[in-house]
Amino acid sequence: MALPTVAIVGRPNVGKSTIFNRIVGERVSIVEDEPGVTRDRIYGTGEWLTNEFHLIDTGGIDIGDAPFLEEIRQQAEIAIEEADVIIFIVNGREGVTTADEEVGKILFRSKKPVVLAVNKVDNPEMRADIYEFYSLGFGEPFPISGSHGLGLGDMLDEVVNKFPEKKSEPYEEDVVKFCLIGRPNVGKSSLVNALLGEERVIVSPVAGTTRDAIDSVYRYDGQDYVIIDTAGMRKKGKVYEKTEKYSVLRALKAIERSDVVLVVLDGEEGIREQDKRIAGYAHDAGRAIIIVVNKWDAVEKDEKTMRKFEQEIRDQFQFLDYAPIVFLSAKTRQRLGTLLPAIQMVSENHSMRVQSSVLNEVILDAVSMNPAPSDKGRKLKVYYATQVAVKPPTFVVFVNDPELMHFSYERFLQNTIRQAFTFEGTPLKIIARKRK
Ligand code: GDP
Ligand code: GDP
């Protein structure tokens, strides 16, 4: 189920990122835990009174060289597009400014629930100054201090109060949901259009029904699929949709709802740092993954080109060694036909269960052929394994001491399971437990 989304909006320097960091705190994903990435983080998960939610700092979304007012207008539009509740932050030390009024007007028209927070109210005496903010039309303003951590509880109470009823997925359990993620202009929307135009694809006339996405529902080879729309793929036109930060945001939301993720690369441009970051999110989320190299028509090729590109992908995306690679062209439809069977295949593997008896035969065989190296005189012993979950396939391995299960041995067990049962396209999770 998708978590509610809260967006922080307001002009520069009112304290948006200070408050974002207060709410999200130390919770950082593996992908973001790299130097230089945390600094410009705009998307995180927060929790208040057992309510988990996504939080977006729209101030971190850079709209290129748009003039100041245009930029904050666009950020407000993004908040309206993406969020269930908006926190509108103003500066209690400066009073209502023209820019605040501009943003206020846009938010007001949208009819989205808005919580107005007056920041930099660092001491109780300053609370008298917040009344002028009633004029923005969002009811009672909440005095807060991001830097001192004051008033945030009352503000979040109000935010949580305004959450919509929990929304569940409108599709049956056996429908395969997938999305296409990637940098702007790699050809995601062209690919969706090409896929839906395939001869054997029967597109359902009923478009998806979720609020913030236009899902495409279709049937292929007896199986129902839903394409989860990412960057507003089917209704382009907004300037911010072509910014990288926004494409990450939409990718995260689409990944959350999908079983299978197609990581789309631009064959003409090659691999960029941003491609790896986006793919990393899909891997972290445990989704089945296919790497799609689009625009293959535009690449000058000889008989080695494909193998060279493939090797480069394997070098650059080592964490995706399980993902099949498909080379194609949305434009000429060359090899397009290989994509649907690939989606079908990885989706089946993603939800495959293996028999415990066979699993144990395979694992115990591998362990006896290749025992774990000893660690300070102690040796890992593997007793028994069992599959406890699918999507992704998850295995609990009972051992003498989980501390002795090192990353490389875990990788070895993963590879063993993957090869024995052809788990192509899906990450595998291994959890070491102490045998009682
Ligand atoms: P943003 O541009 O809206 O994201 O604003 P920042 O979070 O970067 O904050 C802008 C400046 O205001 C920084 O120097 C912060 O330290 C400061 N600031 C943020 N919150 C408070 C607050 O509650 N009180 C005071 N006095 N300063 C604050
Ligand atoms: P998105 O931003 O990822 O959705 O990318 P679009 O689908 O809007 O495509 C961006 C540009 O790449 C457009 O000009 C497309 O015509 C072009 N494009 C998309 N797919 C292909 C392809 O397979 N080959 C070539 N040569 N161009 C393509």
Tab-separated table of C-alpha atoms and ligand atoms in Angstrom, residues 11-19 57 93 119-122 144-148, ligand 1:
chain	number	residue	atom	x	y	z
A	11	ARG	CA	9.887	30.595	-0.545
A	12	PRO	CA	13.679	30.282	-0.101
A	13	ASN	CA	15.189	30.646	3.395
A	14	VAL	CA	12.001	30.198	5.391
A	15	GLY	CA	13.487	26.971	6.810
A	16	LYS	CA	12.088	24.190	4.598
A	17	SER	CA	15.165	21.989	4.552
A	18	THR	CA	15.747	22.537	8.292
A	19	ILE	CA	12.264	21.236	8.982
A	57	ASP	CA	11.140	19.238	0.253
A	93	ARG	CA	10.262	37.261	11.408
A	119	ASN	CA	8.734	29.241	11.278
A	120	LYS	CA	11.499	30.979	13.219
A	121	VAL	CA	9.209	31.565	16.174
A	122	ASP	CA	12.078	30.724	18.488
A	144	ILE	CA	7.214	26.518	14.970
A	145	SER	CA	10.953	26.764	15.274
A	146	GLY	CA	12.843	24.436	12.980
A	147	SER	CA	16.197	25.203	14.490
A	148	HIS	CA	14.975	24.738	18.087
B	1	GDP	P1	14.955	26.792	2.981
B	1	GDP	O1	15.638	27.585	1.925
B	1	GDP	O2	13.500	27.173	3.086
B	1	GDP	O3	15.139	25.316	2.847
B	1	GDP	O4	15.591	27.251	4.398
B	1	GDP	P2	16.728	26.559	5.282
B	1	GDP	O5	16.212	25.391	6.022
B	1	GDP	O6	17.939	26.380	4.446
B	1	GDP	O7	16.947	27.710	6.346
B	1	GDP	C1	17.333	29.024	5.974
B	1	GDP	C2	18.022	29.697	7.141
B	1	GDP	O8	17.105	29.882	8.217
B	1	GDP	C3	19.167	28.881	7.707
B	1	GDP	O9	20.215	29.761	8.045
B	1	GDP	C4	18.572	28.236	8.949
B	1	GDP	O10	19.546	27.981	9.921
B	1	GDP	C5	17.605	29.293	9.412
B	1	GDP	N1	16.494	28.739	10.193
B	1	GDP	C6	15.749	27.638	9.873
B	1	GDP	N2	14.811	27.421	10.835
B	1	GDP	C7	14.975	28.398	11.752
B	1	GDP	C8	14.307	28.727	12.994
B	1	GDP	O11	13.377	28.057	13.450
B	1	GDP	N3	14.743	29.825	13.664
B	1	GDP	C9	15.771	30.592	13.210
B	1	GDP	N4	16.124	31.624	13.934
B	1	GDP	N5	16.421	30.316	12.061
B	1	GDP	C10	16.039	29.241	11.343
